[in-house]
Amino acid sequence: MENGVKGYGEGYLAVFAPKVFKSITDLCKPYLIGKDCFDIRRRVADLCSVCDYWSLQGAARHVTSAIEIALVDAKSKSLKCPAYDLFGGSKTDEIEAYGSGGICDTKDHFREELDLLNSLGIKKYKIRAVKEDILRTAWILEEAAKHGIEVGIDMCQNLADPPQKVEDVTHYVDEIKKISDKKILFLEEAIGPTNPEGFKELRKSIGIQICGGEVITTPFEMIERIKNNIYDFVQPDASVIGGMTAVMEIFSETKKNNIDTVVHAWGGPVAIMANYQCAFACHGKLVEYPMIPFKLEEEMFSDQRRIQNGKVLKPTADGIGIYFSDDIEHRYDFDDEAVYSCVVAERGQPPDEYWKDNNLK
């Protein structure tokens, strides 16, 4: 901004295809320079005019998300208030967190993550699993229960081609029930994103909360799914769906339909804090706490992401609550190989028999 304030934004696309992200950002830049950045809705409308014809859904929406978040950050910093104050203020001082990890190939790795959750007082834990992980899932359900921790399952079907069928999911759950009496807290992305009727069928037949929505790039599509009773709770991401204002729209719609919004927060620190700000502004009941730490994360969060007794405490700094500097930027050079890949690779994980436990029924 011309007043010297810097706003920071993040689009989830950038961790998958950073050069694509930069190219679209460069395309949009001329339509932002010299404009009133306090008029965030108008700036987002301008971006939609530039991009929607060729990317009504998908990549450009991630860039729009990043720019909108940056505008919110810059405006709230200029006004010397936390970002949630732009959306009516925080409605709570703390929100329960669930630990998001479980990409574990050994029992010791799982136990390390459970120890971390114990140290933070977190009592909900999401792991990643596929339909073949029957013994593995049963083992962690039992192991987590020793600590009073409930387990939800992300089946990652956004990454599968073709995605699994409803009967695959019901078989997976039925087989787990034969060897563990511990209840699965929720199933996330258990069906592919192009099969909303499959989600509805699961909701009717499986007796477990069904959720999803992290890949959805427009409020319109998510609201249609909400009205169609696809999910028990939805997981919008401000770095994907069009920014923080779009997430607020989803919170408003879910309240009308008596379901919950649990923001997806698996990006970098900017995306995480943007989503947390939305949750505080809308009295969210639960937020995601990613369990893959890295040094840059610690520096950018500074003292603004605090967890006590299993709850994320309300950030208090101006803006979205991110610290960044030229020094940090220089110490963490861009690495074009440091990207997420959606290709599901064989990483040498053990066979499911590894998880067999004589204590399972």
Tab-separated table of C-alpha atoms in Angstrom:
chain	number	residue	atom	x	y	z
A	1	MET	CA	0.000	0.000	0.000
A	2	GLU	CA	1.134	3.582	-0.527
A	3	ASN	CA	1.084	4.100	3.253
A	4	GLY	CA	3.908	1.552	3.538
A	5	VAL	CA	1.817	-1.230	5.044
A	6	LYS	CA	2.386	-4.698	3.594
A	7	GLY	CA	-0.393	-7.240	3.481
A	8	TYR	CA	0.334	-10.939	3.068
A	9	GLY	CA	-1.794	-13.495	1.289
A	10	GLU	CA	-1.509	-17.146	0.322
A	11	GLY	CA	-3.165	-19.282	-2.317
A	12	TYR	CA	-2.984	-23.039	-1.891
A	13	LEU	CA	-2.061	-23.384	-5.566
A	14	ALA	CA	1.377	-21.943	-4.760
A	15	VAL	CA	2.549	-25.038	-2.869
A	16	PHE	CA	1.683	-27.220	-5.867
A	17	ALA	CA	2.559	-24.996	-8.837
A	18	PRO	CA	4.355	-21.848	-7.626
A	19	LYS	CA	5.299	-20.617	-11.097
A	20	VAL	CA	1.716	-20.929	-12.302
A	21	PHE	CA	0.646	-18.977	-9.226
A	22	LYS	CA	3.166	-16.221	-9.984
A	23	SER	CA	2.112	-16.001	-13.630
A	24	ILE	CA	-1.549	-15.490	-12.756
A	25	THR	CA	-0.583	-12.969	-10.074
A	26	ASP	CA	1.452	-11.026	-12.643
A	27	LEU	CA	-1.546	-11.047	-14.972
A	28	CYS	CA	-3.762	-9.577	-12.249
A	29	LYS	CA	-1.283	-6.995	-10.951
A	30	PRO	CA	-2.068	-4.146	-13.410
A	31	TYR	CA	-5.736	-4.255	-12.377
A	32	LEU	CA	-4.810	-3.602	-8.740
A	33	ILE	CA	-2.121	-0.938	-8.900
A	34	GLY	CA	-3.469	2.527	-8.139
A	35	LYS	CA	-6.837	1.220	-6.908
A	36	ASP	CA	-8.504	1.674	-3.507
A	37	CYS	CA	-7.343	-1.381	-1.573
A	38	PHE	CA	-9.769	-0.691	1.292
A	39	ASP	CA	-12.636	-1.516	-1.094
A	40	ILE	CA	-11.921	-5.234	-0.926
A	41	ARG	CA	-15.175	-6.400	-2.516
A	42	ARG	CA	-14.589	-4.162	-5.531
A	43	ARG	CA	-11.024	-5.419	-5.945
A	44	VAL	CA	-12.202	-9.037	-5.798
A	45	ALA	CA	-14.878	-8.241	-8.375
A	46	ASP	CA	-12.158	-6.800	-10.615
A	47	LEU	CA	-10.142	-10.008	-10.266
A	48	CYS	CA	-13.195	-12.066	-11.152
A	49	SER	CA	-13.648	-9.950	-14.284
A	50	VAL	CA	-10.055	-10.694	-15.266
A	51	CYS	CA	-10.073	-14.424	-14.532
A	52	ASP	CA	-13.536	-15.963	-14.300
A	53	TYR	CA	-14.119	-16.472	-18.024
A	54	TRP	CA	-11.202	-18.893	-18.301
A	55	SER	CA	-10.976	-20.025	-14.652
A	56	LEU	CA	-14.358	-19.710	-12.980
A	57	GLN	CA	-13.166	-22.641	-10.899
A	58	GLY	CA	-9.632	-23.796	-10.258
A	59	ALA	CA	-6.235	-22.125	-10.336
A	60	ALA	CA	-7.183	-18.458	-10.670
A	61	ARG	CA	-9.500	-18.733	-7.678
A	62	HIS	CA	-6.476	-19.575	-5.524
A	63	VAL	CA	-4.785	-16.374	-6.716
A	64	THR	CA	-7.922	-14.354	-6.008
A	65	SER	CA	-7.922	-15.937	-2.550
A	66	ALA	CA	-4.335	-14.880	-1.897
A	67	ILE	CA	-4.917	-11.298	-3.021
A	68	GLU	CA	-8.112	-10.983	-0.976
A	69	ILE	CA	-6.325	-12.256	2.146
A	70	ALA	CA	-3.482	-9.791	1.537
A	71	LEU	CA	-5.974	-6.936	1.204
A	72	VAL	CA	-7.691	-7.931	4.455
A	73	ASP	CA	-4.302	-8.145	6.177
A	74	ALA	CA	-3.219	-4.735	4.866
A	75	LYS	CA	-6.506	-3.013	5.682
A	76	SER	CA	-6.686	-4.342	9.234
A	77	LYS	CA	-3.033	-3.457	9.839
A	78	SER	CA	-3.720	0.061	8.578
A	79	LEU	CA	-6.682	0.323	10.944
A	80	LYS	CA	-4.556	-1.174	13.738
A	81	CYS	CA	-6.894	-4.055	14.504
A	82	PRO	CA	-6.977	-7.844	14.110
A	83	ALA	CA	-8.505	-9.012	10.841
A	84	TYR	CA	-11.565	-10.468	12.545
A	85	ASP	CA	-12.588	-6.918	13.511
A	86	LEU	CA	-13.304	-6.242	9.829
A	87	PHE	CA	-15.939	-8.985	10.032
A	88	GLY	CA	-17.713	-7.874	13.188
A	89	GLY	CA	-15.133	-8.849	15.797
A	90	SER	CA	-14.194	-12.110	17.452
A	91	LYS	CA	-17.091	-14.053	18.934
A	92	THR	CA	-14.933	-16.190	21.245
A	93	ASP	CA	-11.567	-16.172	22.994
A	94	GLU	CA	-10.662	-19.767	22.137
A	95	ILE	CA	-11.569	-22.554	19.727
A	96	GLU	CA	-10.974	-26.271	20.144
A	97	ALA	CA	-8.223	-27.660	17.902
A	98	TYR	CA	-7.879	-31.076	16.340
A	99	GLY	CA	-4.435	-32.398	15.509
A	100	SER	CA	-3.989	-33.036	11.801
A	101	GLY	CA	-1.288	-35.569	11.013
A	102	GLY	CA	-1.274	-39.336	10.974
A	103	ILE	CA	0.902	-39.759	7.886
A	104	CYS	CA	2.679	-42.400	9.916
A	105	ASP	CA	4.261	-45.668	8.803
A	106	THR	CA	5.401	-46.863	12.238
A	107	LYS	CA	3.816	-47.236	15.643
A	108	ASP	CA	6.537	-45.080	17.167
A	109	HIS	CA	5.704	-42.222	14.793
A	110	PHE	CA	2.052	-42.402	15.787
A	111	ARG	CA	3.066	-42.413	19.453
A	112	GLU	CA	5.221	-39.314	18.919
A	113	GLU	CA	2.226	-37.484	17.488
A	114	LEU	CA	0.017	-38.632	20.356
A	115	ASP	CA	2.641	-37.333	22.792
A	116	LEU	CA	2.541	-33.944	21.042
A	117	LEU	CA	-1.247	-33.849	21.283
A	118	ASN	CA	-1.041	-34.750	24.970
A	119	SER	CA	1.420	-31.922	25.588
A	120	LEU	CA	-1.047	-29.453	24.039
A	121	GLY	CA	-4.163	-30.918	25.640
A	122	ILE	CA	-5.681	-31.744	22.234
A	123	LYS	CA	-8.264	-34.534	22.316
A	124	LYS	CA	-9.124	-34.933	18.641
A	125	TYR	CA	-6.741	-36.326	16.010
A	126	LYS	CA	-7.068	-36.725	12.239
A	127	ILE	CA	-5.024	-39.335	10.422
A	128	ARG	CA	-4.683	-40.173	6.748
A	129	ALA	CA	-5.791	-43.651	5.710
A	130	VAL	CA	-6.913	-45.612	2.653
A	131	LYS	CA	-9.426	-48.423	2.409
A	132	GLU	CA	-6.724	-51.096	2.804
A	133	ASP	CA	-5.610	-49.657	6.174
A	134	ILE	CA	-8.006	-51.713	8.272
A	135	LEU	CA	-5.601	-53.012	10.925
A	136	ARG	CA	-3.661	-49.734	10.912
A	137	THR	CA	-6.827	-47.733	11.590
A	138	ALA	CA	-8.015	-50.124	14.290
A	139	TRP	CA	-4.593	-49.951	15.965
A	140	ILE	CA	-4.517	-46.140	16.150
A	141	LEU	CA	-8.139	-45.993	17.333
A	142	GLU	CA	-7.168	-48.218	20.260
A	143	GLU	CA	-3.830	-46.499	20.913
A	144	ALA	CA	-5.346	-43.003	20.868
A	145	ALA	CA	-8.141	-44.098	23.195
A	146	LYS	CA	-5.514	-44.845	25.860
A	147	HIS	CA	-4.901	-41.078	25.911
A	148	GLY	CA	-8.568	-40.105	25.744
A	149	ILE	CA	-8.120	-38.977	22.135
A	150	GLU	CA	-10.754	-39.499	19.428
A	151	VAL	CA	-9.696	-40.207	15.843
A	152	GLY	CA	-11.106	-38.937	12.556
A	153	ILE	CA	-10.025	-40.275	9.170
A	154	ASP	CA	-9.064	-38.328	6.052
A	155	MET	CA	-9.369	-40.797	3.174
A	156	CYS	CA	-7.773	-38.323	0.723
A	157	GLN	CA	-10.058	-39.130	-2.193
A	158	ASN	CA	-9.357	-35.695	-3.689
A	159	LEU	CA	-6.077	-37.315	-4.755
A	160	ALA	CA	-7.480	-40.597	-6.087
A	161	ASP	CA	-8.214	-41.381	-9.723
A	162	PRO	CA	-10.539	-43.146	-9.840
A	163	PRO	CA	-11.817	-42.444	-6.311
A	164	GLN	CA	-13.225	-45.239	-4.205
A	165	LYS	CA	-16.883	-46.238	-4.155
A	166	VAL	CA	-19.388	-46.011	-1.324
A	167	GLU	CA	-19.209	-49.762	-0.789
A	168	ASP	CA	-15.430	-49.517	-0.386
A	169	VAL	CA	-15.934	-47.118	2.504
A	170	THR	CA	-18.661	-49.154	4.173
A	171	HIS	CA	-16.531	-52.304	3.907
A	172	TYR	CA	-13.558	-50.469	5.444
A	173	VAL	CA	-15.666	-49.271	8.377
A	174	ASP	CA	-17.387	-52.639	8.879
A	175	GLU	CA	-14.064	-54.484	8.986
A	176	ILE	CA	-12.653	-52.040	11.539
A	177	LYS	CA	-15.728	-52.518	13.735
A	178	LYS	CA	-15.001	-56.254	13.856
A	179	ILE	CA	-11.686	-55.639	15.634
A	180	SER	CA	-12.185	-52.349	17.503
A	181	ASP	CA	-15.160	-50.929	19.349
A	182	LYS	CA	-13.762	-47.390	19.242
A	183	LYS	CA	-15.879	-45.014	17.182
A	184	ILE	CA	-14.426	-43.124	14.218
A	185	LEU	CA	-14.992	-39.415	14.887
A	186	PHE	CA	-15.514	-38.418	11.232
A	187	LEU	CA	-14.675	-39.434	7.674
A	188	GLU	CA	-13.211	-36.680	5.492
A	189	GLU	CA	-13.137	-36.798	1.689
A	190	ALA	CA	-14.181	-40.452	1.793
A	191	ILE	CA	-15.633	-40.155	-1.719
A	192	GLY	CA	-14.285	-38.278	-4.734
A	193	PRO	CA	-15.319	-34.613	-5.099
A	194	THR	CA	-17.321	-35.267	-8.276
A	195	ASN	CA	-19.684	-37.702	-6.530
A	196	PRO	CA	-21.874	-35.652	-4.173
A	197	GLU	CA	-24.571	-38.330	-4.209
A	198	GLY	CA	-22.011	-40.755	-2.783
A	199	PHE	CA	-21.511	-38.445	0.189
A	200	LYS	CA	-25.269	-38.362	0.729
A	201	GLU	CA	-25.466	-42.144	0.606
A	202	LEU	CA	-22.681	-42.434	3.169
A	203	ARG	CA	-24.441	-40.004	5.501
A	204	LYS	CA	-27.553	-42.165	5.418
A	205	SER	CA	-25.847	-45.531	5.837
A	206	ILE	CA	-22.676	-45.311	7.883
A	207	GLY	CA	-23.454	-43.574	11.188
A	208	ILE	CA	-20.267	-41.458	11.136
A	209	GLN	CA	-19.988	-37.727	10.488
A	210	ILE	CA	-19.130	-37.072	6.838
A	211	CYS	CA	-17.215	-33.956	5.819
A	212	GLY	CA	-15.302	-32.417	2.938
A	213	GLY	CA	-15.001	-29.395	0.693
A	214	GLU	CA	-11.385	-28.265	0.911
A	215	VAL	CA	-10.946	-28.328	-2.890
A	216	ILE	CA	-14.067	-26.305	-3.660
A	217	THR	CA	-13.095	-22.977	-5.220
A	218	THR	CA	-16.360	-20.999	-5.170
A	219	PRO	CA	-18.904	-20.242	-2.441
A	220	PHE	CA	-21.658	-21.016	-4.955
A	221	GLU	CA	-20.605	-24.651	-5.346
A	222	MET	CA	-20.161	-25.204	-1.628
A	223	ILE	CA	-23.504	-23.589	-0.819
A	224	GLU	CA	-25.206	-25.847	-3.377
A	225	ARG	CA	-23.680	-28.855	-1.603
A	226	ILE	CA	-24.772	-27.533	1.785
A	227	LYS	CA	-28.347	-27.129	0.551
A	228	ASN	CA	-28.180	-30.624	-0.943
A	229	ASN	CA	-27.262	-32.142	2.450
A	230	ILE	CA	-23.947	-33.535	1.224
A	231	TYR	CA	-21.982	-33.084	4.453
A	232	ASP	CA	-22.393	-33.132	8.223
A	233	PHE	CA	-19.846	-30.330	8.326
A	234	VAL	CA	-17.948	-28.444	5.627
A	235	GLN	CA	-14.273	-27.514	5.330
A	236	PRO	CA	-13.766	-24.344	3.286
A	237	ASP	CA	-10.274	-22.894	2.958
A	238	ALA	CA	-9.743	-19.141	2.571
A	239	SER	CA	-6.680	-19.809	0.392
A	240	VAL	CA	-8.821	-21.794	-2.080
A	241	ILE	CA	-12.423	-20.621	-2.112
A	242	GLY	CA	-11.863	-16.937	-2.855
A	243	GLY	CA	-10.550	-15.481	0.380
A	244	MET	CA	-11.763	-14.728	3.864
A	245	THR	CA	-14.994	-13.027	2.810
A	246	ALA	CA	-15.955	-16.202	0.942
A	247	VAL	CA	-15.388	-18.297	4.075
A	248	MET	CA	-17.613	-15.918	6.050
A	249	GLU	CA	-20.308	-16.558	3.452
A	250	ILE	CA	-20.008	-20.300	4.075
A	251	PHE	CA	-20.270	-19.855	7.849
A	252	SER	CA	-23.450	-17.846	7.321
A	253	GLU	CA	-24.971	-20.512	5.086
A	254	THR	CA	-24.123	-23.438	7.365
A	255	LYS	CA	-25.754	-21.678	10.311
A	256	LYS	CA	-28.970	-21.401	8.287
A	257	ASN	CA	-28.797	-25.141	7.602
A	258	ASN	CA	-27.793	-26.226	11.130
A	259	ILE	CA	-24.451	-27.750	10.203
A	260	ASP	CA	-20.945	-26.706	11.202
A	261	THR	CA	-18.071	-25.078	9.353
A	262	VAL	CA	-14.614	-26.375	10.289
A	263	VAL	CA	-12.013	-24.439	8.315
A	264	HIS	CA	-9.394	-26.395	6.397
A	265	ALA	CA	-5.937	-25.151	7.407
A	266	TRP	CA	-3.235	-27.305	5.820
A	267	GLY	CA	-1.325	-24.582	3.975
A	268	GLY	CA	1.422	-22.281	5.174
A	269	PRO	CA	1.198	-19.867	8.114
A	270	VAL	CA	-0.627	-17.161	6.145
A	271	ALA	CA	-3.393	-19.527	5.035
A	272	ILE	CA	-3.665	-21.046	8.502
A	273	MET	CA	-4.022	-17.695	10.249
A	274	ALA	CA	-6.454	-16.369	7.643
A	275	ASN	CA	-8.691	-19.359	8.291
A	276	TYR	CA	-8.352	-19.028	12.056
A	277	GLN	CA	-9.362	-15.357	11.826
A	278	CYS	CA	-12.535	-16.416	9.999
A	279	ALA	CA	-13.295	-19.025	12.640
A	280	PHE	CA	-12.933	-16.491	15.442
A	281	ALA	CA	-15.145	-13.992	13.620
A	282	CYS	CA	-17.870	-16.626	13.154
A	283	HIS	CA	-17.686	-18.494	16.469
A	284	GLY	CA	-16.213	-21.624	14.927
A	285	LYS	CA	-16.294	-24.662	17.182
A	286	LEU	CA	-13.264	-26.537	15.830
A	287	VAL	CA	-10.137	-25.728	13.791
A	288	GLU	CA	-7.376	-27.777	12.200
A	289	TYR	CA	-3.887	-27.837	13.741
A	290	PRO	CA	-1.345	-29.195	11.205
A	291	MET	CA	1.280	-31.420	12.809
A	292	ILE	CA	4.143	-31.033	10.336
A	293	PRO	CA	6.339	-28.330	11.906
A	294	PHE	CA	9.056	-26.422	10.057
A	295	LYS	CA	11.319	-23.526	11.050
A	296	LEU	CA	9.744	-20.862	8.853
A	297	GLU	CA	6.361	-21.626	10.392
A	298	GLU	CA	7.636	-20.817	13.895
A	299	GLU	CA	9.039	-17.470	12.775
A	300	MET	CA	5.937	-16.377	10.891
A	301	PHE	CA	3.506	-17.361	13.636
A	302	SER	CA	5.656	-15.648	16.267
A	303	ASP	CA	3.436	-15.584	19.379
A	304	GLN	CA	0.108	-15.425	17.540
A	305	ARG	CA	-0.730	-19.130	17.194
A	306	ARG	CA	-1.031	-20.247	20.783
A	307	ILE	CA	-2.618	-23.453	22.017
A	308	GLN	CA	-3.562	-24.020	25.647
A	309	ASN	CA	-5.593	-26.915	27.031
A	310	GLY	CA	-6.413	-28.056	23.522
A	311	LYS	CA	-7.751	-24.662	22.430
A	312	VAL	CA	-6.364	-22.183	19.898
A	313	LEU	CA	-6.310	-18.808	21.623
A	314	LYS	CA	-7.577	-15.706	19.876
A	315	PRO	CA	-4.768	-13.887	18.021
A	316	THR	CA	-4.423	-10.269	19.082
A	317	ALA	CA	-1.942	-8.686	16.647
A	318	ASP	CA	-3.028	-6.307	13.905
A	319	GLY	CA	-3.842	-7.968	10.594
A	320	ILE	CA	-4.143	-11.719	10.241
A	321	GLY	CA	-1.409	-12.246	12.827
A	322	ILE	CA	1.624	-13.043	10.694
A	323	TYR	CA	5.147	-11.743	11.196
A	324	PHE	CA	7.311	-11.382	8.094
A	325	SER	CA	10.415	-9.373	7.212
A	326	ASP	CA	13.027	-8.883	4.514
A	327	ASP	CA	15.420	-10.884	6.682
A	328	ILE	CA	13.084	-13.885	6.734
A	329	GLU	CA	12.571	-13.635	2.978
A	330	HIS	CA	16.329	-13.599	2.344
A	331	ARG	CA	17.005	-16.540	4.662
A	332	TYR	CA	14.371	-18.732	3.022
A	333	ASP	CA	15.101	-18.546	-0.687
A	334	PHE	CA	12.551	-19.810	-3.186
A	335	ASP	CA	13.143	-23.472	-4.029
A	336	ASP	CA	11.268	-24.599	-7.127
A	337	GLU	CA	11.566	-28.231	-6.035
A	338	ALA	CA	9.932	-27.629	-2.651
A	339	VAL	CA	6.401	-28.378	-3.836
A	340	TYR	CA	3.552	-30.680	-2.937
A	341	SER	CA	2.825	-33.441	-5.435
A	342	CYS	CA	-0.628	-34.942	-5.861
A	343	VAL	CA	0.831	-38.152	-7.263
A	344	VAL	CA	0.277	-40.819	-4.621
A	345	ALA	CA	3.735	-42.380	-4.396
A	346	GLU	CA	4.772	-45.742	-3.010
A	347	ARG	CA	6.849	-44.666	-0.023
A	348	GLY	CA	7.691	-48.088	1.364
A	349	GLN	CA	4.969	-48.197	3.989
A	350	PRO	CA	4.581	-51.550	5.786
A	351	PRO	CA	1.822	-54.042	4.910
A	352	ASP	CA	-1.338	-53.808	6.970
A	353	GLU	CA	-0.341	-56.961	8.875
A	354	TYR	CA	2.361	-54.885	10.595
A	355	TRP	CA	-0.408	-53.281	12.663
A	356	LYS	CA	-1.895	-56.548	13.882
A	357	ASP	CA	-2.209	-56.458	17.649
A	358	ASN	CA	-3.219	-59.325	19.896
A	359	ASN	CA	-5.134	-56.836	22.041
A	360	LEU	CA	-7.544	-56.164	19.183
A	361	LYS	CA	-10.692	-58.234	19.439
